[in-house]
Every structure is written in C-alpha cells, then in structure tokens.
Coordinates of C-alpha atoms in Angstrom, one line a residue:
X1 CA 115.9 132.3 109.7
X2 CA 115.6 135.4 112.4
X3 CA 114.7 134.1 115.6
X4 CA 112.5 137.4 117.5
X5 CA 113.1 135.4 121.0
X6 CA 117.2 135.4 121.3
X7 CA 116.3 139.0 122.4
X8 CA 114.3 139.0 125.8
X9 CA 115.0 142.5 126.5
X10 CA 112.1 143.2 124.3
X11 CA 110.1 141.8 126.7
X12 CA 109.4 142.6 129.6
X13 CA 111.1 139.6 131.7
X14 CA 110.1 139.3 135.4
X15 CA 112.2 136.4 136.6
X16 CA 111.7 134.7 140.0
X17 CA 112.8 131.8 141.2
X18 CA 110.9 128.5 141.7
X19 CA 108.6 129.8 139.0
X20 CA 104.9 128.9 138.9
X21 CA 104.3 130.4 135.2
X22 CA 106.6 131.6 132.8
X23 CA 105.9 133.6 129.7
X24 CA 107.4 131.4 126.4
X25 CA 108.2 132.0 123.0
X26 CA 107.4 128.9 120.5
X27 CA 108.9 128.7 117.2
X28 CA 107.4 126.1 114.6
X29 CA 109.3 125.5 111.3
X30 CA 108.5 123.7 108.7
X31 CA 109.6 123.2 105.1
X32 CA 106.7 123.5 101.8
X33 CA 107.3 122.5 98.5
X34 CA 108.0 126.5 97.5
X35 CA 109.2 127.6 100.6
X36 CA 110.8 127.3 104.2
X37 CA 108.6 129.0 107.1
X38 CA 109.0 129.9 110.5
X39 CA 106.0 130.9 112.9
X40 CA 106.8 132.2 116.2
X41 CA 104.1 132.9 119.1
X42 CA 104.4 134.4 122.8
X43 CA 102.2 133.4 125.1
X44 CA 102.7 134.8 128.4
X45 CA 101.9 133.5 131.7
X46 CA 101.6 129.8 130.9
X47 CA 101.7 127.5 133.7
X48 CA 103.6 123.8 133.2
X49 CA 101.7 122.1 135.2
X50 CA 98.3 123.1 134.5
X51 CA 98.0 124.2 130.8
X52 CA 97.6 121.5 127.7
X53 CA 101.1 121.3 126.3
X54 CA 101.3 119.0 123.4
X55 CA 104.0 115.9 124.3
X56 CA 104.8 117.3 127.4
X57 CA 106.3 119.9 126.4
X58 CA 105.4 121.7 129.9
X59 CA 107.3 119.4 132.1
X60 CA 110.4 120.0 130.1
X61 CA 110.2 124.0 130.4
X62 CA 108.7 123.5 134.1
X63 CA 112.5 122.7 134.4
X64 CA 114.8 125.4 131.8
X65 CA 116.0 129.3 133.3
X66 CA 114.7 132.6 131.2
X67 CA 116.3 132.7 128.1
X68 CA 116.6 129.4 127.8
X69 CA 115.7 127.4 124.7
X70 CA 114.1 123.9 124.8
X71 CA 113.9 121.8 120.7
X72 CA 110.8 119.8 121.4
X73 CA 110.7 116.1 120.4
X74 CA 109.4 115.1 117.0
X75 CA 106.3 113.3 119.0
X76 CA 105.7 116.7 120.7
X77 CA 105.9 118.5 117.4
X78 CA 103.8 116.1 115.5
X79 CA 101.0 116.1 118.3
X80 CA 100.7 120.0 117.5
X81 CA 98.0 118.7 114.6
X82 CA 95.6 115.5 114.0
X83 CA 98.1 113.2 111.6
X84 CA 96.7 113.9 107.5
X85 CA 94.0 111.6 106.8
X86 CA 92.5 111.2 102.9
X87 CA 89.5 110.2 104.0
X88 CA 89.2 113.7 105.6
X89 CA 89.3 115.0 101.4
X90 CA 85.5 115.0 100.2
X91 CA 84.6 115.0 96.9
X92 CA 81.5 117.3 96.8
X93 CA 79.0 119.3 93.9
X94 CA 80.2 122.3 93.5
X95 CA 76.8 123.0 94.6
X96 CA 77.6 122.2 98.0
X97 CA 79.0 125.3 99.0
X98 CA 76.6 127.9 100.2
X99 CA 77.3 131.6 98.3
X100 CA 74.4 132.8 99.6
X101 CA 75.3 131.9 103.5
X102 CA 76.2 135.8 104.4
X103 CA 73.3 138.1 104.5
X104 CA 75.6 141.0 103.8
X105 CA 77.1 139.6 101.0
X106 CA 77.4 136.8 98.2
X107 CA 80.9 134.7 98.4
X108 CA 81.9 132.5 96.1
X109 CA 84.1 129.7 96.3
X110 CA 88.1 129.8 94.5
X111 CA 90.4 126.9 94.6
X112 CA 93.1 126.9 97.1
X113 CA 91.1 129.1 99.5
X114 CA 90.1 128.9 103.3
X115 CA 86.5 129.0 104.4
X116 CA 84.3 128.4 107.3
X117 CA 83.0 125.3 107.6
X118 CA 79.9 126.4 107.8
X119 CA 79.8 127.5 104.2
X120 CA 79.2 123.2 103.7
X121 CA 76.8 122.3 106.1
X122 CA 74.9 119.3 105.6
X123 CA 77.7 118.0 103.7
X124 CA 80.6 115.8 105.2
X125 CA 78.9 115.7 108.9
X126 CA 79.8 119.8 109.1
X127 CA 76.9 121.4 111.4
X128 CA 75.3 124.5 110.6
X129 CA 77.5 126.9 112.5
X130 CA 80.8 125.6 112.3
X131 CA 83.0 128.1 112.0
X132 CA 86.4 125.7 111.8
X133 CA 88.1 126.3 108.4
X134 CA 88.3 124.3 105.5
X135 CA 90.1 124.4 102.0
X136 CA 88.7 124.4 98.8
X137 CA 91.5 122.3 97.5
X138 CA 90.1 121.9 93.7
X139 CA 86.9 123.5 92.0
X140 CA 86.5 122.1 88.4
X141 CA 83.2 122.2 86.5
X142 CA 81.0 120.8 88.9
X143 CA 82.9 119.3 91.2
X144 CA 84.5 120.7 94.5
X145 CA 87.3 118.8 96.2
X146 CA 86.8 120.3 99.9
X147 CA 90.0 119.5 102.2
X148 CA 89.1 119.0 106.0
X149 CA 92.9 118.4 107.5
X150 CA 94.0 120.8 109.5
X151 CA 96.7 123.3 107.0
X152 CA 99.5 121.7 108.6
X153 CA 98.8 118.3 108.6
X154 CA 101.2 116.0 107.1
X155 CA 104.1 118.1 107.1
X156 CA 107.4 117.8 109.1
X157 CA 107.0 120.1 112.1
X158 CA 109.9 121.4 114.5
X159 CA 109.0 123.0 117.6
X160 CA 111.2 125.1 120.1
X161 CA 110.1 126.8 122.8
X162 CA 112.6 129.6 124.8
X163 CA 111.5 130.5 128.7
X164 CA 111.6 134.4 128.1
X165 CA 110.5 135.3 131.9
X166 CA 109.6 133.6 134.6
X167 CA 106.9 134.7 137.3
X168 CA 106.8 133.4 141.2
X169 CA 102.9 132.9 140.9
X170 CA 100.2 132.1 138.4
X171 CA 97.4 133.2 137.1
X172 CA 94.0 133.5 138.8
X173 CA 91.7 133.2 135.9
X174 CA 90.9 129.7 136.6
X175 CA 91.1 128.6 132.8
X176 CA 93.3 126.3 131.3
X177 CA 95.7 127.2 127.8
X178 CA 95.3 124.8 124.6
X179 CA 99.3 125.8 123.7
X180 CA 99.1 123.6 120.5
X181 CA 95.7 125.1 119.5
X182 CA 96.8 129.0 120.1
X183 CA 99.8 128.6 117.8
X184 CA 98.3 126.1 115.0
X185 CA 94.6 127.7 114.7
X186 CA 93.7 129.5 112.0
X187 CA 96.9 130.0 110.4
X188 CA 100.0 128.3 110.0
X189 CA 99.9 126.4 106.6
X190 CA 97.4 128.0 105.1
X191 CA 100.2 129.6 102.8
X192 CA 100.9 126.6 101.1
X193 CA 99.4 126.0 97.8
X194 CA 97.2 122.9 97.9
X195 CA 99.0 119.7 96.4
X196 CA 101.4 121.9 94.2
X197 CA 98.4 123.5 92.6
X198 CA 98.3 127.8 92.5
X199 CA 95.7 129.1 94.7
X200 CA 92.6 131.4 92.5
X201 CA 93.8 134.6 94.1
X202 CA 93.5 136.5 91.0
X203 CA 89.6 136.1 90.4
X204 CA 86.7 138.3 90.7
X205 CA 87.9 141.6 90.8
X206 CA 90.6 140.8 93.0
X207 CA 92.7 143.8 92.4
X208 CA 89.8 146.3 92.4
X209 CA 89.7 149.0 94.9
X210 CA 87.1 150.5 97.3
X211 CA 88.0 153.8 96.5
X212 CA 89.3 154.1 92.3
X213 CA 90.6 157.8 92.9
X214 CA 94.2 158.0 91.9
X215 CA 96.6 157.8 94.4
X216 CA 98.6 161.0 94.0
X217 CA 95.4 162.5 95.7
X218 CA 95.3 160.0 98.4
X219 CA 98.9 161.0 99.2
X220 CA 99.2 164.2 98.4
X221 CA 99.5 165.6 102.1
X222 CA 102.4 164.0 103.9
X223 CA 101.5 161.4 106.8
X224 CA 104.1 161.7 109.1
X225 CA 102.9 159.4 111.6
X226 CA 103.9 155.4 112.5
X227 CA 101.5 152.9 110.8
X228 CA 103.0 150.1 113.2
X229 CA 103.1 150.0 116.6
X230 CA 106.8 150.5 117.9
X231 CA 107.1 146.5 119.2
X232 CA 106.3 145.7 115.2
X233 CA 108.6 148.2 114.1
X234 CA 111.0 146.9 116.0
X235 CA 110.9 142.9 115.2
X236 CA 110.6 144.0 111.3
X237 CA 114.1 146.0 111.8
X238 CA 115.3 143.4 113.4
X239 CA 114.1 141.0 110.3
X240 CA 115.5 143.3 107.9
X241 CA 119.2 143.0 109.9
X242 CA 118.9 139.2 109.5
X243 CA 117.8 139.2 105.7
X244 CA 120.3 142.2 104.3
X245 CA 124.0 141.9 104.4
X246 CA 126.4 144.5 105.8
X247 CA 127.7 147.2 103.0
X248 CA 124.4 146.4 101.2
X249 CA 122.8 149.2 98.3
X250 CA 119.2 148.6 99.5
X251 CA 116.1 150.1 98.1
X252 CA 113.1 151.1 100.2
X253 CA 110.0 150.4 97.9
X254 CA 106.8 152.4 98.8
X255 CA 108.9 154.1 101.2
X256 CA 107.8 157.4 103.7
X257 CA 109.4 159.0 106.3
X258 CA 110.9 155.6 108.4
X259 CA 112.9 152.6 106.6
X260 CA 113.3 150.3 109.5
X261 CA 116.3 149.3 108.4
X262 CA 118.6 151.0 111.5
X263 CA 119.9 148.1 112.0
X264 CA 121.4 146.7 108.6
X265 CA 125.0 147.2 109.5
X266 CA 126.5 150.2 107.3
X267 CA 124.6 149.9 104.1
X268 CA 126.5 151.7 101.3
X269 CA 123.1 153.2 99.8
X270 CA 119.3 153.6 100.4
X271 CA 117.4 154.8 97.8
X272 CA 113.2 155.6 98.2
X273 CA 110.5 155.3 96.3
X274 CA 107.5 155.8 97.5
X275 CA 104.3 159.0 96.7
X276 CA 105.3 161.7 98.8
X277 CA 108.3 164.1 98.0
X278 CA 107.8 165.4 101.4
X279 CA 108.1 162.3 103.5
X280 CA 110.8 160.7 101.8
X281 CA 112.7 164.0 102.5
X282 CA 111.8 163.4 106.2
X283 CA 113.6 160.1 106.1
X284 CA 117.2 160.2 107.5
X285 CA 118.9 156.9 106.1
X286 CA 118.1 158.0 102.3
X287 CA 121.1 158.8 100.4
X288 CA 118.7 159.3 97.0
X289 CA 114.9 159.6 96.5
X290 CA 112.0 158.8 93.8
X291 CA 109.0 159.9 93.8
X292 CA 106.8 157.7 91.4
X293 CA 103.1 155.8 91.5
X294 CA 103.7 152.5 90.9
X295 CA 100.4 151.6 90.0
X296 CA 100.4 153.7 86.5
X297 CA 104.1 153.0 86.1
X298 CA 105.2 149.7 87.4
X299 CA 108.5 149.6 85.9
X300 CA 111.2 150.6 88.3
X301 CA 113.5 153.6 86.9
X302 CA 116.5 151.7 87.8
X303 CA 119.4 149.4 85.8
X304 CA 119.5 145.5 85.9
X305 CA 121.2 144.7 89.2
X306 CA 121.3 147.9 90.9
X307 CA 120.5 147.0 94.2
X308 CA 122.0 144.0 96.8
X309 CA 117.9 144.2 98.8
X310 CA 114.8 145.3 98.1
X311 CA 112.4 146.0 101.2
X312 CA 108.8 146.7 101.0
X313 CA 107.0 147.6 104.3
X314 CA 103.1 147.5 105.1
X315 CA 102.2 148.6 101.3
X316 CA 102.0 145.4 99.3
X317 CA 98.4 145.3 99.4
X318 CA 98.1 148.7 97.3
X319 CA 99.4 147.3 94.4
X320 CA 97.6 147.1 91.5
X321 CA 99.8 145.6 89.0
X322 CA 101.9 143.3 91.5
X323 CA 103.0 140.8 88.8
X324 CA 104.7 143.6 86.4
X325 CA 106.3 145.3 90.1
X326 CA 107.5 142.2 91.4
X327 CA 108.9 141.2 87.7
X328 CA 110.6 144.7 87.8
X329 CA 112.1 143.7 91.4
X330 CA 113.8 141.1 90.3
X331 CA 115.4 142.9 87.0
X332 CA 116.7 145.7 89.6
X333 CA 118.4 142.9 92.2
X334 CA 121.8 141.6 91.7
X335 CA 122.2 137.8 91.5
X336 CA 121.8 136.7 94.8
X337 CA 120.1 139.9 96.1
X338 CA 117.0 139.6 98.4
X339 CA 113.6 141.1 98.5
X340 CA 111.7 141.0 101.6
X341 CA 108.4 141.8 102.0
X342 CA 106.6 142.5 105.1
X343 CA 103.0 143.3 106.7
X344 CA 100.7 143.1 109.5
X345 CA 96.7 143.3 109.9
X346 CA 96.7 147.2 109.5
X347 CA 95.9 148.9 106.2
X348 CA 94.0 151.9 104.4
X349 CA 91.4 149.7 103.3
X350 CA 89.8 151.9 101.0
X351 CA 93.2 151.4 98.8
X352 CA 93.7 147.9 99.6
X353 CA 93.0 145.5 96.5
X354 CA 89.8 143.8 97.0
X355 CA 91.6 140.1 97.2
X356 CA 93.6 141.6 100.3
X357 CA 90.3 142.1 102.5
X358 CA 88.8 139.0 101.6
X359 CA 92.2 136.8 102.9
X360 CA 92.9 135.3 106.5
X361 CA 96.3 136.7 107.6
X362 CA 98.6 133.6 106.8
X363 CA 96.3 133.1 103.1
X364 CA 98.1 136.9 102.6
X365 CA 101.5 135.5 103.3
X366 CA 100.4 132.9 100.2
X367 CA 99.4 135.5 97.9
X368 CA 102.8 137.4 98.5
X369 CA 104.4 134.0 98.1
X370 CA 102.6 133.2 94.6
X371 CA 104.1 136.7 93.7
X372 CA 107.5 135.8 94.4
X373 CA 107.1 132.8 92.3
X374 CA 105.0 134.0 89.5
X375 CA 108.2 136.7 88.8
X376 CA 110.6 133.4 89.2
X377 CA 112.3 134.5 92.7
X378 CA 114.5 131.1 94.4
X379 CA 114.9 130.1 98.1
X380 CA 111.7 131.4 99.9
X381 CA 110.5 131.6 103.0
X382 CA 107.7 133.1 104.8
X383 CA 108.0 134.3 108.8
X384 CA 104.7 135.1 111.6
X385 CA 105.5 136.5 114.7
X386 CA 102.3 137.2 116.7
X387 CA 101.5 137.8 120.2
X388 CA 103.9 140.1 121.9
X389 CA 102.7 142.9 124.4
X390 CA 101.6 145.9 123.2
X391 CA 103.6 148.7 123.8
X392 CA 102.2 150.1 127.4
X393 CA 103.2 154.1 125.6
X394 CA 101.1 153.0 122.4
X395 CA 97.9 154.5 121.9
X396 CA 95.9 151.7 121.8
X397 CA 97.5 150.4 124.6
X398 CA 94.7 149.2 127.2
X399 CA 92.0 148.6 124.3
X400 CA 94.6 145.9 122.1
X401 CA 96.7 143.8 124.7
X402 CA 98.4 142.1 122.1
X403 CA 101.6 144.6 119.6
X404 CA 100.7 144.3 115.8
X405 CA 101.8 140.8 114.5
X406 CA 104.2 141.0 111.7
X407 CA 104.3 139.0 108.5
X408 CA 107.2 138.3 105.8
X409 CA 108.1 136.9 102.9
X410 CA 111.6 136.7 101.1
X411 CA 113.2 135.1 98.3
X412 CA 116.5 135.9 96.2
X413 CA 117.0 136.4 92.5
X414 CA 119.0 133.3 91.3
X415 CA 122.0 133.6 88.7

C-alpha cells in the first residue's frame, strides 16, 4: 500500500535538535470485509508532551529522529475509537428521522448512509443540535435501525506514526491537539458497507445533474489549467507509481492535458480518452488518443484485455452510467490488471451526479467502492491522504492552509 510519508522532501522539514514539536505523519490501516484501506494524516507542529495522544503515543515520538517511523501498540491503536457497543444500535420508527430538519431543503433518509445526529433528536438521548454523525444502518418499512458507534469501531486498527520534521520550539496558541479525534472524525470507516449490507447510493435521482446540457458543450473549449493543487498532483503520481507496474499499456480514462503518471517507470503505451481533442493533444505521455463521451456511449472502443491499468483522475463523479463504464473497465484489463480511481473535494458541480454532492468525502470512497464490486473487481482497497501544506506558489495559498486531500480506490480484474 503506498506510504506518502517515506518521502519528507515533500515537506518542508525543519529539523532541530532537542525538539519541542515535531510535524508527524500517521497512517491507520485497517482491513473491511470488501476491502483493505489505508488513511494517512499530517498534522504539523504537534507537541509530545502537551497534545492528547491516544496510548502514549507522544512519549514514544518525543524520543524518534525525522524520518523516523514509530508502529503504535495495539492498545494505542485501539484507543483511537470508543470499543463497538450493540447497545449503541437503536431500533427506531422510521419516523424518527426528521426530513424536514433543513430549511433549504427536504432530506430523506437511505440505508447505509451518514447523517447528523441532529436529524434524531429526541430519540436515543441525541440533543437538538448535535451535529456528530450517525448511520442509518437499515431502513425497512417502518423501521429504521440507526447505528451510533463511531465508523470504525470494532475493527482491527494499526497505527504508525513517522517524525517528518522536527522544530526547536512549540507553538504559542495555547490550545491542546485531540491527535486521535483529528485523524478518526468524520471519516475513516464510513466506506464500509454496514454489516455486509449495500449502501442506497442509487436512490432519488442520484445520478441526475444540475445542469442536463450535454457535455460536448460543457467541453467544448479546452481547459488547459490544473484542477489539483501541485502537492495533490504530486501524491496521486506518486500513487499511480506504487499501483502500475513498469512496462505497463495504461489507459488514461477522462483524460486532458496531464496524466500524472511521470512516474510509472517506462510504460510501453498510454492511450486517452477523455472530451477534448485539443487537450489530449496537449498531453505529452500519450502515444494514442480518443475522443469519446462516455455518458452516451459507455462502452469503451477497445478489445478484451487491452490494457495492464486503467487510471481515472478527479472525473468519476461525472459519470452517468458508472455501472455499464466500470463493467466496460473490467472487459478492457488483462487478468490481473488494475484500475485505480482517484479524487479529492474539488469538482464542476453543475456536472457532478446529484449522489456526489450529497456524500461526506470518505461515503464517496464507498460509492466508488460499491462500483468496483457491483462490475465484480477482486482485491480492493481504498487510500485518504489529507492534511499536507498547501503549496506556498498555489493560488489559494494564504486563504486554504491545508493542499487538496486526495482519495483512491483500486481493485484488479481476477482470472
């Protein structure tokens, strides 16, 4: 599994010596029944002896070089989250759940999904308010089966954590870090299906669109501009390099001018497909091009096992027919071959699928995940990488502090 912290020199490192806070990168894995994942978080200027470290995890770093890495105990990784409790799974009326709770707009509730707890209120002890997330983990009739354990509860957690940089002083702020809460909250495990059930992505006009226009006018004029800051760029090449092997055919899917895949190590052909003649002409590792809308013609013009890899970057969430793509994906690969999928927060939104702007981050990672399984892809796994600094030459440099995070998911075509 790629491993964005063996690489400090993407940070910028600082080292001093006794340190008084040190910038770490934590990496939490963890095994589902569909899927292995890996989420890894920077957090910079943490102090050992002051911030909340779960199992002492602090005193242990307090002690490590830069570029050191530290495997956590099992204790330490298991005091990331309250243990799994089955009293903490209500049985409520369906009822229960407030639709009407936005002003804005009505929201229904879909098995498998995350919501604020809020949405419950006066149920289960939940205050009006509470804006801590709960699952619907089954809605039948009139019955809804609300799950109150945190996402990652119950599941056997490893935690490492690598000293990227070390600083001579601390921080002046006066606060102290939660580590456990800033890399569990809100995220990790909520792409797991709920008790081996699928999630109710594909409900209420999920794959509807803002704007219905088709989308050889959306992309008729080339965009020849970076959708990703340069640090996500970056970690998603780097991703690519781990997932693709050397002499590979690969196939950029939804491709433009930049494949980020400079670092797959001499591929023997990249074709693109993507909507622009123009910016796949732009792109310099394309040996062969295709121009072609894959939401009126989802099949992919290619043979059965034409390609080693398929890569699809930042343009998931503009498909309309994902099932029949990701069904053609898997006709194109080679046994064995890998399709990797990755995004971040950023999108056209007007062209995104409905379903897309209604998910939390990690529920997207699930939604690509049901994908991959629905078209009968083997040995998945799902990556996060969030918090590194934003690049101080980006644009949004000074108003975002933290680089756009990146999300993945991969799997293989079996035999």
């Amino acid at each position: 599994m790629y491993d964005p912290f063996i690489q400090p020199e993407s940070v910028e490192a600082a080292v001093q010596a006794p340190p008084r806070a040190v910038d770490v990168g934590l990496t939490l894995d963890w095994t589902s029944r569909d899927a292995r994942h890996r989420e890894c978080l920077f957090l910079p200027w943490l102090e050992p002896g002051r911030d909340h470290w779960p199992g002492g995890l602090g005193t242990a770093l307090d002690a490590l070089e830069a570029g050191v890495m530290h495997e956590a105990s099992r204790e330490a990784a298991a005091a990331l989250v309250p243990p799994r409790e089955e009293g903490r799974v209500v049985d409520l009326p369906a009822t229960a759940f407030n639709c009407s709770l936005l002003k804005h707009r009505r929201v229904e509730a879909h098995a498998g999904r995350f919501y604020p707890r809020a949405f419950i209120a006066g149920h289960a002890g939940i205050e009006a308010g509470d804006r801590e997330l709960f699952r619907v983990g089954a809605l039948e009739g009139e019955a809804l089966t609300a799950d109150l354990n945190h996402p990652l509860a119950g599941y056997d957690l490893q935690l490492q954590a690598r000293v990227v940089a070390q600083h001579d002083h601390g921080r002046d702020d006066g606060q102290t870090v939660d580590v456990a809460r800033l890399l569990t909250a809100r995220g990790p495990g909520m792409q797991a299906c709920w008790r081996g059930r699928p999630t109710d992505f594909w409900v209420g006009g999920a794959l509807e669109r803002e704007d219905p226009n088709p989308d050889a006018v959306f992309y008729a004029e080339p965009r020849l501009v970076h959708h990703l800051d340069a640090t996500a760029r970056d970690q998603i090449a780097g991703l690519y390099a781990a997932c693709i092997p050397p002499g590979a055919r690969v196939l950029d899917l939804m491709g433009s001018w930049e494949s980020h895949l400079d670092r797959v190590q001499t591929p023997a052909e990249v074709v693109g497909l993507g909507m622009n003649a123009q910016e796949l002409a732009a792109n310099p590792v394309l040996t062969a091009a295709q121009v072609q809308d894959l939401n009126t013609h989802p099949e992919l013009p290619y043979a059965f096992g034409s390609f080693d890899a398929v890569v699809c970057t930042a343009s998931v969430e503009y498909l309309m027919c994902p099932e029949a793509v990701f069904r053609s994906i898997r006709q194109v690969l080679r046994p064995g071959g890998v399709f990797v999928v990755t995004c971040s927060d950023r999108c056209f939104p007007t062209k995104a699928v409905a379903v897309w702007e209604r998910l939390y981050d990690f529920e997207r990672m699930g939604l690509v995940l049901d994908l991959f399984l629905q078209a009968g892809f083997s040995d998945l796994a799902t990556f996060s990488l969030r918090g590194l600094p934003r690049p101080a030459d980006d644009p949004y440099a000074g108003r975002l502090e933290h680089a756009d995070p990146v999300f993945a998911v991969w799997g293989c075509r079996g035999e």
